Coordinates of C-alpha atoms in Angstrom, one line a residue:
X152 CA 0.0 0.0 0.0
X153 CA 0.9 3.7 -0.5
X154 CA 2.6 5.7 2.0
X155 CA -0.6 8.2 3.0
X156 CA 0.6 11.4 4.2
X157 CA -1.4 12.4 6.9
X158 CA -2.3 16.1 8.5
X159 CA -1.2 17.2 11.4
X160 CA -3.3 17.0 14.2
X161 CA -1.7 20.2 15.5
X162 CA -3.6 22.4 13.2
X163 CA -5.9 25.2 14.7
X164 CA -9.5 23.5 14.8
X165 CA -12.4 25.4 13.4
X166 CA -16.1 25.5 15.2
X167 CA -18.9 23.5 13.6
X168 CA -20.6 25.3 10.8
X169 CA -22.9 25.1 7.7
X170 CA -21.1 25.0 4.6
X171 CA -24.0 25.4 2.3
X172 CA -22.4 24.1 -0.4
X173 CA -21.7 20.1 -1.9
X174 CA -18.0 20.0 -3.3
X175 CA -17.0 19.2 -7.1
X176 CA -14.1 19.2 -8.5
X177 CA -14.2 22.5 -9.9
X178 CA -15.5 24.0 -6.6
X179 CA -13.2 21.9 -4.2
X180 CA -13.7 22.0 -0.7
X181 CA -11.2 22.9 1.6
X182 CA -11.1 20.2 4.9
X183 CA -8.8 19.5 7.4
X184 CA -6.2 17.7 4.8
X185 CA -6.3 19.9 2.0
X186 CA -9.0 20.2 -0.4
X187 CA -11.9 17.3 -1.1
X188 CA -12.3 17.1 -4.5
X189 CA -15.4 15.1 -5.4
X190 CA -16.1 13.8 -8.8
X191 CA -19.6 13.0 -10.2
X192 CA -19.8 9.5 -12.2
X193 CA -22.8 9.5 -14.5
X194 CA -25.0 6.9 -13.6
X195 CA -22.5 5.2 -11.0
X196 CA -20.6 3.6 -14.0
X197 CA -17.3 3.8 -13.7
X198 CA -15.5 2.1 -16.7
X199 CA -11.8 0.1 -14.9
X200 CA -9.4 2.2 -17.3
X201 CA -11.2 5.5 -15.5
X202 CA -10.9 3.9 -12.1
X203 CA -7.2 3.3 -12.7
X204 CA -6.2 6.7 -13.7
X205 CA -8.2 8.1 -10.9
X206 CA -5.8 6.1 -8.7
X207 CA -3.1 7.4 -10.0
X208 CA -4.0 11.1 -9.9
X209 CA -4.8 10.5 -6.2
X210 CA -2.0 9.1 -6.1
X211 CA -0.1 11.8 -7.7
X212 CA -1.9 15.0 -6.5
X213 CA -4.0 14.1 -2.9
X214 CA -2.9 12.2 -0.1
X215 CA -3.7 9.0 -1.6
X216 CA -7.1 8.7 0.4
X217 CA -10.0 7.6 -1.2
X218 CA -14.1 8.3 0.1
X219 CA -17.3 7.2 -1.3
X220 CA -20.0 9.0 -0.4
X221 CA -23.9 8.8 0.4
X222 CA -24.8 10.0 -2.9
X223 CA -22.7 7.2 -5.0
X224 CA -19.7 9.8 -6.1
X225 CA -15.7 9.3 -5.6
X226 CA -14.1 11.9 -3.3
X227 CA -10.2 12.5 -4.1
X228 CA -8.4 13.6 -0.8
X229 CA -5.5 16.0 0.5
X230 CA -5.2 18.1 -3.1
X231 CA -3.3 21.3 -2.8
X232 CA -4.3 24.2 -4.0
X233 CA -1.2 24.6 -6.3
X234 CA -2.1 21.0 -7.8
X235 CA -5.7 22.2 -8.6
X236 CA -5.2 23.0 -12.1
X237 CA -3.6 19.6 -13.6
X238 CA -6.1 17.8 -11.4
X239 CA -8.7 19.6 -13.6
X240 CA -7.4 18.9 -16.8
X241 CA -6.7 15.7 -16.4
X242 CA -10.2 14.6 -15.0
X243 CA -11.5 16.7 -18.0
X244 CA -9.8 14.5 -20.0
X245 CA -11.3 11.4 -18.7
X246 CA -14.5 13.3 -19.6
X247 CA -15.4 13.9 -15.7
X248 CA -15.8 18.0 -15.7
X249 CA -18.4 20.1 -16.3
X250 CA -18.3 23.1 -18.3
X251 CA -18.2 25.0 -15.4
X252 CA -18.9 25.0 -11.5
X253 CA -22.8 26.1 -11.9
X254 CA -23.5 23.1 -14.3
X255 CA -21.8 20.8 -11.8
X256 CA -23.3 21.9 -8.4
X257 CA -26.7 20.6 -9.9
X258 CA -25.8 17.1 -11.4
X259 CA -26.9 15.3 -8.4
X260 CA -28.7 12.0 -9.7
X261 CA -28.8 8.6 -7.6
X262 CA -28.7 5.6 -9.4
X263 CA -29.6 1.9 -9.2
X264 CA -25.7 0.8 -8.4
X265 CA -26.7 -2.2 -10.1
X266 CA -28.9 -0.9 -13.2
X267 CA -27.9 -3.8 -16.3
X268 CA -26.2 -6.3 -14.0
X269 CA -29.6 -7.2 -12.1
X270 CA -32.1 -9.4 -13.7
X271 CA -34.7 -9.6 -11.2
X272 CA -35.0 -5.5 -11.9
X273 CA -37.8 -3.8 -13.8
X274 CA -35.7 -1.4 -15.9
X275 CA -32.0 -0.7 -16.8
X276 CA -32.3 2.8 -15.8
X277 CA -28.4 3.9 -16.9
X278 CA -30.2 5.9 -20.4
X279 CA -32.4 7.8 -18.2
X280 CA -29.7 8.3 -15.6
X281 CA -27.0 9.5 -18.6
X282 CA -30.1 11.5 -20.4
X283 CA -31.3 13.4 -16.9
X284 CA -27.3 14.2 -16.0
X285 CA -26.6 15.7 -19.9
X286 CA -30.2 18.0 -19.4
X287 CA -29.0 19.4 -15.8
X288 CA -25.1 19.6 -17.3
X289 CA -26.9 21.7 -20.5
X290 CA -29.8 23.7 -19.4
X291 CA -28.9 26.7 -17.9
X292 CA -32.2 27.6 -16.6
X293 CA -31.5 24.7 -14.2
X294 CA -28.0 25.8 -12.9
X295 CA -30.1 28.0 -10.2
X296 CA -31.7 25.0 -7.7
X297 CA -30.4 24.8 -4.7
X298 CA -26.8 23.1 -4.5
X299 CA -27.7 19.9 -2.5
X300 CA -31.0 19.9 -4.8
X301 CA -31.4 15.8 -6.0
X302 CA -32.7 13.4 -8.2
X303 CA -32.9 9.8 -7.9
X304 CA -33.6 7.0 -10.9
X305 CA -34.4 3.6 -9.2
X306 CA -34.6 0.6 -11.5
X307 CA -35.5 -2.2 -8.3
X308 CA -34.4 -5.4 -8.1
X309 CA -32.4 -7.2 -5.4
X310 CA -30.7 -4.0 -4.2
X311 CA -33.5 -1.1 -4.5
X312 CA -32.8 2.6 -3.1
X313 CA -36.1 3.5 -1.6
X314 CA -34.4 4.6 1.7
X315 CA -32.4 7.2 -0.1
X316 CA -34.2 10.2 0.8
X317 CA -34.3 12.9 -2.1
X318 CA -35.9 15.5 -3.6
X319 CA -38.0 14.0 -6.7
X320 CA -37.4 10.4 -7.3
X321 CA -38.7 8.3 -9.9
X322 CA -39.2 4.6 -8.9
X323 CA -39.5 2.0 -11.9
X324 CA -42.3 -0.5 -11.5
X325 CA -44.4 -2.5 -13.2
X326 CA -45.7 -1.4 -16.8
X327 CA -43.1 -0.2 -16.8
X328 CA -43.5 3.3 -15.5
X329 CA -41.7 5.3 -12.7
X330 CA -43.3 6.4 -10.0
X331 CA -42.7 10.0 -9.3
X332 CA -42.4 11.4 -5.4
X333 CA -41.3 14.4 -4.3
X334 CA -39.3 15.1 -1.1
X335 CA -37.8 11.8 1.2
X336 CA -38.0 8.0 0.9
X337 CA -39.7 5.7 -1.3
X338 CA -42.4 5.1 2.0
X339 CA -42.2 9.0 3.1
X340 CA -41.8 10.8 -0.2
X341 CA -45.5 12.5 -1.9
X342 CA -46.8 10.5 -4.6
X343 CA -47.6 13.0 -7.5
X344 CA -47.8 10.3 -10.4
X345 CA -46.6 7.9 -13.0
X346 CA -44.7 8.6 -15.7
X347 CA -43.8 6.7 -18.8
X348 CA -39.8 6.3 -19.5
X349 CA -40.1 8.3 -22.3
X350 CA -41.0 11.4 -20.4
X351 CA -38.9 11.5 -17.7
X352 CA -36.1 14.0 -18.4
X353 CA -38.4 16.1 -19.5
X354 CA -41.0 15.5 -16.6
X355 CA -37.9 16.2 -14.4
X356 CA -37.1 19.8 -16.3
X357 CA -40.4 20.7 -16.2
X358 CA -41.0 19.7 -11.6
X359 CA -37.6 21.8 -11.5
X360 CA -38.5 25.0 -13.0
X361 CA -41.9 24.5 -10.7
X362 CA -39.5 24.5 -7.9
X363 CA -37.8 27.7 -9.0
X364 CA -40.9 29.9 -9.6
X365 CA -43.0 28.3 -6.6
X366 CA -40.3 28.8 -4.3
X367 CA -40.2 32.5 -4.8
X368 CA -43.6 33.0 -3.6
X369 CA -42.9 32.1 -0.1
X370 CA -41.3 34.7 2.5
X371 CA -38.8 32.0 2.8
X372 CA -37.9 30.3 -0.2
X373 CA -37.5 26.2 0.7
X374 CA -34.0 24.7 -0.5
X375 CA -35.9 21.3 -0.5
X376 CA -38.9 20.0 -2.2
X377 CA -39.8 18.9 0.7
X378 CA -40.2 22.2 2.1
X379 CA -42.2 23.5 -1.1
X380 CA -44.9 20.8 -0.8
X381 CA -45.0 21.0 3.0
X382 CA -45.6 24.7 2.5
X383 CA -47.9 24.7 -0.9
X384 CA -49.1 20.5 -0.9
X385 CA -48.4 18.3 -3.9
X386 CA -51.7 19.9 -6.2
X387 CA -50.1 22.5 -6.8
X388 CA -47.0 21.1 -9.0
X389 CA -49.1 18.5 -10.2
X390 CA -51.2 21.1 -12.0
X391 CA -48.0 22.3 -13.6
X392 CA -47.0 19.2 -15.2
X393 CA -50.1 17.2 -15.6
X394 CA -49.3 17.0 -19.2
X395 CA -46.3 14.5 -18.7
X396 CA -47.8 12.2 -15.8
X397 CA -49.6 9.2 -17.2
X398 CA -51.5 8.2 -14.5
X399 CA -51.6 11.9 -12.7
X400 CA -54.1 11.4 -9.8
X401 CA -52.7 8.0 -8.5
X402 CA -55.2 6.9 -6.0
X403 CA -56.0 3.2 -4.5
X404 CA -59.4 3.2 -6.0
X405 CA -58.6 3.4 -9.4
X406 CA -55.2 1.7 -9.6
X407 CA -55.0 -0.9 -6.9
X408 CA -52.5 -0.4 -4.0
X409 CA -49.9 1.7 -4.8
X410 CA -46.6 -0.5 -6.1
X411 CA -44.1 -1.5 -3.8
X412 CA -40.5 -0.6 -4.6
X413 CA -39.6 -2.2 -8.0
X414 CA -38.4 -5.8 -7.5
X415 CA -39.3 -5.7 -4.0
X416 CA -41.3 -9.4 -3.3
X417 CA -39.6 -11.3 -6.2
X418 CA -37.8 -14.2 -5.7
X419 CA -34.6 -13.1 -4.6
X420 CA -32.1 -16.0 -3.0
X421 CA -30.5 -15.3 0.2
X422 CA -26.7 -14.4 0.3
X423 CA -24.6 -16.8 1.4
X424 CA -23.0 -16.0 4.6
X425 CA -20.6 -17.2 7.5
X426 CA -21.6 -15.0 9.9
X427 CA -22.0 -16.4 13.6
X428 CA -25.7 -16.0 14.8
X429 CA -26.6 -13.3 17.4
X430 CA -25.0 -13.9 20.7
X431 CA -28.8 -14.6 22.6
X432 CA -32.6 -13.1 22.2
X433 CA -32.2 -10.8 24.1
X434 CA -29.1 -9.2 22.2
X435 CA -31.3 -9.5 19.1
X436 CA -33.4 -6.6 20.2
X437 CA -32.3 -3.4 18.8
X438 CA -32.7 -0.2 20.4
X439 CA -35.8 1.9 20.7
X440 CA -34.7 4.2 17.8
X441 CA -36.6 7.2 17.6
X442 CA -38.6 8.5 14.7
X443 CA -35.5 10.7 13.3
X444 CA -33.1 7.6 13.0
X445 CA -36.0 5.9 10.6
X446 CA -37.0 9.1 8.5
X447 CA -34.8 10.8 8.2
X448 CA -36.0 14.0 6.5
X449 CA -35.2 15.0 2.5
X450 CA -34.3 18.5 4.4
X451 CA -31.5 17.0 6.3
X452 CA -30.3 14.6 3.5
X453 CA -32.0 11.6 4.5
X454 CA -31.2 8.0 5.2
X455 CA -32.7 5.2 7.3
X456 CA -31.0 4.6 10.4
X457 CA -28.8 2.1 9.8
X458 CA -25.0 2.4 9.6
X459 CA -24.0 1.6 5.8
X460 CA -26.7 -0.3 4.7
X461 CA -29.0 -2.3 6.1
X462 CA -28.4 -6.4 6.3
X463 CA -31.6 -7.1 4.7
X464 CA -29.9 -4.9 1.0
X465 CA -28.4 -8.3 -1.1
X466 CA -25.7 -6.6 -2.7
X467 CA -22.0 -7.5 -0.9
X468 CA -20.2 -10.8 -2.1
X469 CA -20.9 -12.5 -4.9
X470 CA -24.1 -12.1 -6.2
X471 CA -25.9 -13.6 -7.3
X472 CA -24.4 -17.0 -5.5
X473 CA -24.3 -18.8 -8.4
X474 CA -22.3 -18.9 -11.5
X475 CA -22.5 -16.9 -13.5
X476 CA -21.9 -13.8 -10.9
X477 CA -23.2 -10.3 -12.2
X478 CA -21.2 -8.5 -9.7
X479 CA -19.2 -8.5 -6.6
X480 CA -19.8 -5.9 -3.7
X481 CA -17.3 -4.8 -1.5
X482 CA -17.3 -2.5 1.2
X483 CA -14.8 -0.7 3.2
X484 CA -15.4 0.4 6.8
X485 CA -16.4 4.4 6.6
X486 CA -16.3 4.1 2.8
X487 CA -12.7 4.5 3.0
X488 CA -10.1 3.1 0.7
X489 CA -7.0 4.0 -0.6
X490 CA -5.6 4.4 -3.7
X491 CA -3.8 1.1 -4.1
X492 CA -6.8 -0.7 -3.4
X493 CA -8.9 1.1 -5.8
X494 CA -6.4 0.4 -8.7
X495 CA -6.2 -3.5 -7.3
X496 CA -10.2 -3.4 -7.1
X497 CA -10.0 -2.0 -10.6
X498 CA -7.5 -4.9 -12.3
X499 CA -10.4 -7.4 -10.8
X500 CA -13.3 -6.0 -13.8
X501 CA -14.0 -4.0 -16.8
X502 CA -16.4 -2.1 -14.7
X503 CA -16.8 -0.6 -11.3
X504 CA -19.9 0.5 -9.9
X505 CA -20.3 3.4 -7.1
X506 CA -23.1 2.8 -4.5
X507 CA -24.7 4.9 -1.4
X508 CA -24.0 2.5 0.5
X509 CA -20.2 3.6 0.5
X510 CA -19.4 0.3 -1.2
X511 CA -18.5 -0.8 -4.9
X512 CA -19.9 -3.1 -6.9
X513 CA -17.3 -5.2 -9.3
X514 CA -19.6 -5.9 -12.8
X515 CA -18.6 -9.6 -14.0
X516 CA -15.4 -9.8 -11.9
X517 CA -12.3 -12.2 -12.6
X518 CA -12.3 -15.7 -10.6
X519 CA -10.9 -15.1 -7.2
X520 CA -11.9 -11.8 -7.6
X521 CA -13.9 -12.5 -4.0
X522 CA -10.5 -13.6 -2.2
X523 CA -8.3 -10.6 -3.7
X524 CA -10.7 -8.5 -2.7
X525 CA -10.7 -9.6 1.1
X526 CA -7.0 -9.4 1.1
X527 CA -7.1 -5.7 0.2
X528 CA -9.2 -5.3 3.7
X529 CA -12.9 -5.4 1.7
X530 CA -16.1 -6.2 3.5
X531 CA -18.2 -9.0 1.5
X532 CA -20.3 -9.9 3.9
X533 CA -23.8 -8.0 4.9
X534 CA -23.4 -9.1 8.2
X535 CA -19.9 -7.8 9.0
X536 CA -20.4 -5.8 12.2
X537 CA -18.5 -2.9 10.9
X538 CA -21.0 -2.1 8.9
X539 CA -23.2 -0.5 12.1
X540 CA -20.6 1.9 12.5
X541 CA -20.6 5.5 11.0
X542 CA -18.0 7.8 11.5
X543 CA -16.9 11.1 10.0
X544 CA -13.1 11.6 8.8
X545 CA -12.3 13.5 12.3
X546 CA -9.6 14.8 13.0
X547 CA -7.2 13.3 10.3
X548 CA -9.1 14.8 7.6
X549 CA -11.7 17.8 9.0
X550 CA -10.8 20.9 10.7
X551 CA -13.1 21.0 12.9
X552 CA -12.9 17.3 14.2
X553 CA -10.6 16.8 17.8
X554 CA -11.0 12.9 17.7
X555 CA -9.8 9.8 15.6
X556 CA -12.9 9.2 14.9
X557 CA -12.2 6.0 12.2
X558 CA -9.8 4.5 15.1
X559 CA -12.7 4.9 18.2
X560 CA -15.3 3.2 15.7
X561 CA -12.8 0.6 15.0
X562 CA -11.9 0.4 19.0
X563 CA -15.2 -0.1 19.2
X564 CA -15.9 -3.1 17.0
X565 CA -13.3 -4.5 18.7
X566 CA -14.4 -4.8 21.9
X567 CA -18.4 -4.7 21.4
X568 CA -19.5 -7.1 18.8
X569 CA -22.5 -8.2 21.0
X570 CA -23.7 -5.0 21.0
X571 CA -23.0 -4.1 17.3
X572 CA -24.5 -7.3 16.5
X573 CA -27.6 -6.3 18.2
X574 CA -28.3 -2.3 17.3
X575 CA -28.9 -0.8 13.7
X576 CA -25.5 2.1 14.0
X577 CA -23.0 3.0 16.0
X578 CA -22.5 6.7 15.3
X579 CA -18.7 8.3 16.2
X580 CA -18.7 12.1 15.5
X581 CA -16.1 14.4 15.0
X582 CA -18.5 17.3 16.4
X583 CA -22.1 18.0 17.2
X584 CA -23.3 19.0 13.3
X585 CA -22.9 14.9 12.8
X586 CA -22.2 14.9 8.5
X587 CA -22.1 11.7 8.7
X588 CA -25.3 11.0 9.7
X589 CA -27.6 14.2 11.5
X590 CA -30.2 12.2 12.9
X591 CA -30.2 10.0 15.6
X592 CA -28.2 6.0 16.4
X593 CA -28.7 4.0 19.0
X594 CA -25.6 5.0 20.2
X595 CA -23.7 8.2 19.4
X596 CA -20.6 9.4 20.3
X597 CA -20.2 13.4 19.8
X598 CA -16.4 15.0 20.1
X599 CA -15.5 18.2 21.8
X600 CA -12.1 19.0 22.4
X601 CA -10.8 15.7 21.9
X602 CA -13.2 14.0 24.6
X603 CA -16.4 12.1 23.5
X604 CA -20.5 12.8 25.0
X605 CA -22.3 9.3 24.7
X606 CA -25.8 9.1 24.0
X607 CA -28.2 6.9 23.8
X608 CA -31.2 6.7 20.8
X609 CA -29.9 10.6 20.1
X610 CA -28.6 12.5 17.5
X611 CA -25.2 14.4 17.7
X612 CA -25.1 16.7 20.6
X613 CA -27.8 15.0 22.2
X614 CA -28.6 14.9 25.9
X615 CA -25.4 12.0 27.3
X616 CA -25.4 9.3 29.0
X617 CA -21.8 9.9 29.6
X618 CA -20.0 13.3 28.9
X619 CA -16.3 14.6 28.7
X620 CA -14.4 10.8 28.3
X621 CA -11.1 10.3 26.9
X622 CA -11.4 8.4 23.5
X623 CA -9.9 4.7 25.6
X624 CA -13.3 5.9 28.0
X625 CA -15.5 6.5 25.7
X626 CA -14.7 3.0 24.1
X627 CA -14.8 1.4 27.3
X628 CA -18.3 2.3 28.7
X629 CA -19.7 1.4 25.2
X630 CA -17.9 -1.9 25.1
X631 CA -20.1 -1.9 28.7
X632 CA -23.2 -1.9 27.0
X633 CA -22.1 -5.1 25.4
X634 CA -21.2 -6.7 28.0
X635 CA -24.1 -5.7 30.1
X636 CA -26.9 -7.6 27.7
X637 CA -29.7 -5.5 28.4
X638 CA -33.0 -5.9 26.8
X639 CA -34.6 -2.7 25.0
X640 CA -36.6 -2.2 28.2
X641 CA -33.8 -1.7 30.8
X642 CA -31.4 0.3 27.9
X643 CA -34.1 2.7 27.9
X644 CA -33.5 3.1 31.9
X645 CA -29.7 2.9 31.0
X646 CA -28.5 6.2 33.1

């Protein structure tokens, strides 16, 4: 592996603020470690040649550090300023930058991760993914939405997103058609339609300039759409593109019960697994999560309350189990790699795909492919307890972060597996705004000056159990939960 040249913790710490802004790679970010540079892959598809160059530029110009993020882009790390300008051109070259900052701030479009390589889906939704990502690129009359604004094109199958929260989604199912909701999850978002394939860049244009104009009539103009229906209801938009919905006034009556999330109840084989079964019944009970760690809103960026993914999402390992394999997920703790192991990841396919579940998805990948991959440090299997941790970069890559945070979350795995086994996330953050995840885990761990507050069922900065422990302490009393094998009724009492 690469030498990674890592910051010094020394550096002056900033307070916790709003940004306001989603970084690209020709508005870079500056963090803790230099600048974040994050590049936007159209549709998720990131061809190996593409995935090997990227390595190398990482290599060459950042730290050698590696993220994937929540909304399925790559994120180069430690760039210096003075390196800015080759980065550019040489990711324009590889055909990854915009014409300009304005038309990259709004190219924000989720993607089935596994669109083409999943049979059991309804639609290969990569040419409406590419289609919708050239329109917001192009039109100029869309380069004013909000920065964080977001679309999402779900095809279903065996690895659906509907608990990606968004702005306007569009949800394949049977006909085929996409169901069209605005603001949050598949189960939270409003349902304003159906709307053929056909129509859907279009349709999306056309609930986007709505957005623009509508939002202007308000004393405060919403960022999100769902503060635009909250504040105005769904009639309102529908009205404005009726035209493009094919079944505009979706209603139970008339259509049945509303579709589950594409491929969602087909005949989807289990992953094959090694993992250990829970340590006892009473260690099976999670947590009594509260209503933010399960909807999360589309105003704070959404999720569902697990750590990376959920166990139940068949996507890591092989899969499917059986010859031929379509793909092979791997997962690093954090969604943190490096840039050796992207280029070894890379030499294992023609094809990588990016996921929000901080994980890549190998298309058709070369026979041992599985064991390489779990030499480079990968995660194959859903039920790897690492997966219940989240964690920001801390203080290694933010400037505001006091902590280790990747090291306490490991720490943590280490030496409480019952209780990992048992809860939905772990959360270790680097400071009270909680990027990672802003809503509440069953157990949360919030820096300050380089000691940890642990809470229970809370979100960052929330009311502790425990306050002011050293990172070893902090470890310890959670690792005491484990130990402790409480049932959900007497972790409530937990004082």
């Amino acid at each position: 592996m690469s030498a990674i040249n890592q910051p010094c913790n020394a550096l002056p710490r900033n307070p916790p603020r709003r940004r306001g802004m989603c970084p690209g790679v020709l508005a870079p970010m500056e963090v803790g470690d230099g600048l974040l540079v994050r590049v936007r892959v159209p549709a998720g598809v990131l061809p190996a040649a593409s995935a090997k160059r990227i390595a190398e530029l990482g290599r060459r110009y950042g730290n050698g550090l590696v993220d994937l993020s929540h909304r399925g882009n790559l994120q180069l790390r430690g760039v210096a300023a003075a390196d800015m300008a080759a980065l550019i051109a040489e990711l324009r070259a590889l055909g990854y930058v915009s014409e300009d900052a304005e038309s990259e701030a709004v190219r924000n479009v989720l993607t089935s991760p596994t669109a083409g390589l999943d049979g059991t889906a309804v639609l290969d939704v990569r040419p409406n993914a590419l289609a919708l990502d050239a329109r917001l690129a192009a039109d100029r009359d869309l380069h004013r939405l909000p920065p964080k604004f977001g679309w999402l094109i779900d095809g279903g199958g065996q690895a659906p997103l509907f608990d990606s929260s968004t702005d306007v989604r569009f949800d394949a199912v049977d006909g085929p058609l996409f169901r069209v909701g605005l603001g949050g999850t598949f189960e939270g978002a409003a349902v304003l339609g159906h709307c053929r394939p056909d129509d859907l860049v279009e349709l999306a244009a056309a609930l986007a300039l709505a957005f623009l104009e509508l939002r202007q009539t308000l004393a405060e103009p919403p960022r999100r759409m769902a503060g635009l229906v909250k504040a105005l209801g769904v009639e309102v938009l529908r009205e404005r593109v009726s035209g493009l919905l094919s079944c505009p006034y979706p209603s139970h009556a008339a259509h049945g019960p509303l579709p589950s999330p594409a491929g969602q109840g087909r005949d989807i084989p289990p992953p094959q697994t090694s993992s250990p079964p829970l340590r006892s019944s009473r260690a099976n009970q999670r947590f009594a999560l509260t209503r933010q760690a399960d909807l999360r809103s589309a105003e704070s960026g959404g999720g569902s309350g697990w750590g990376q993914t959920p166990p139940t999402r068949h996507f890591l390992g092989r899969q499917p189990s059986w010859p031929p394999v379509s793909w092979l997920g791997v997962a690093f703790p954090f969604g943190r790699l490096d840039v050796d192991r992207l280029e070894a990841l890379a030499a294992l396919t023609h094809e990588i795909r990016i996921t929000p579940w901080r994980a890549l998805l190998l298309a058709a990948p070369q026979d041992g492919a599985a064991e390489k991959a779990t030499a480079l440090g990968g995660i194959l299997d859903h039920h790897d307890i690492r997966l219940k941790l989240t964690a920001c970069s801390g203080v290694t890559g933010c400037d505001v972060g006091t902590t280790d945070t990747h090291a306490d979350g490991l720490a943590i795995a280490a030496r409480a597996a019952g209780l990992l086994e048992a809860v939905r996330m772990v959360h270790v953050s680097g400071c009270a705004k909680g990027c990672a995840h802003p809503g509440a885990a069953d157990v949360t761990l919030t820096a300050r000056e380089g000691v940890y507050d642990v809470a229970l069922n809370a979100a960052p900065g929330g009311a502790p159990w425990r306050s002011g422990l050293t990172p070893s302490e902090a470890v310890t009393a959670v690792a005491s939960l484990s130990e402790a094998d409480l049932s959900v009724e007497e972790l409530s009492c937990v004082r």
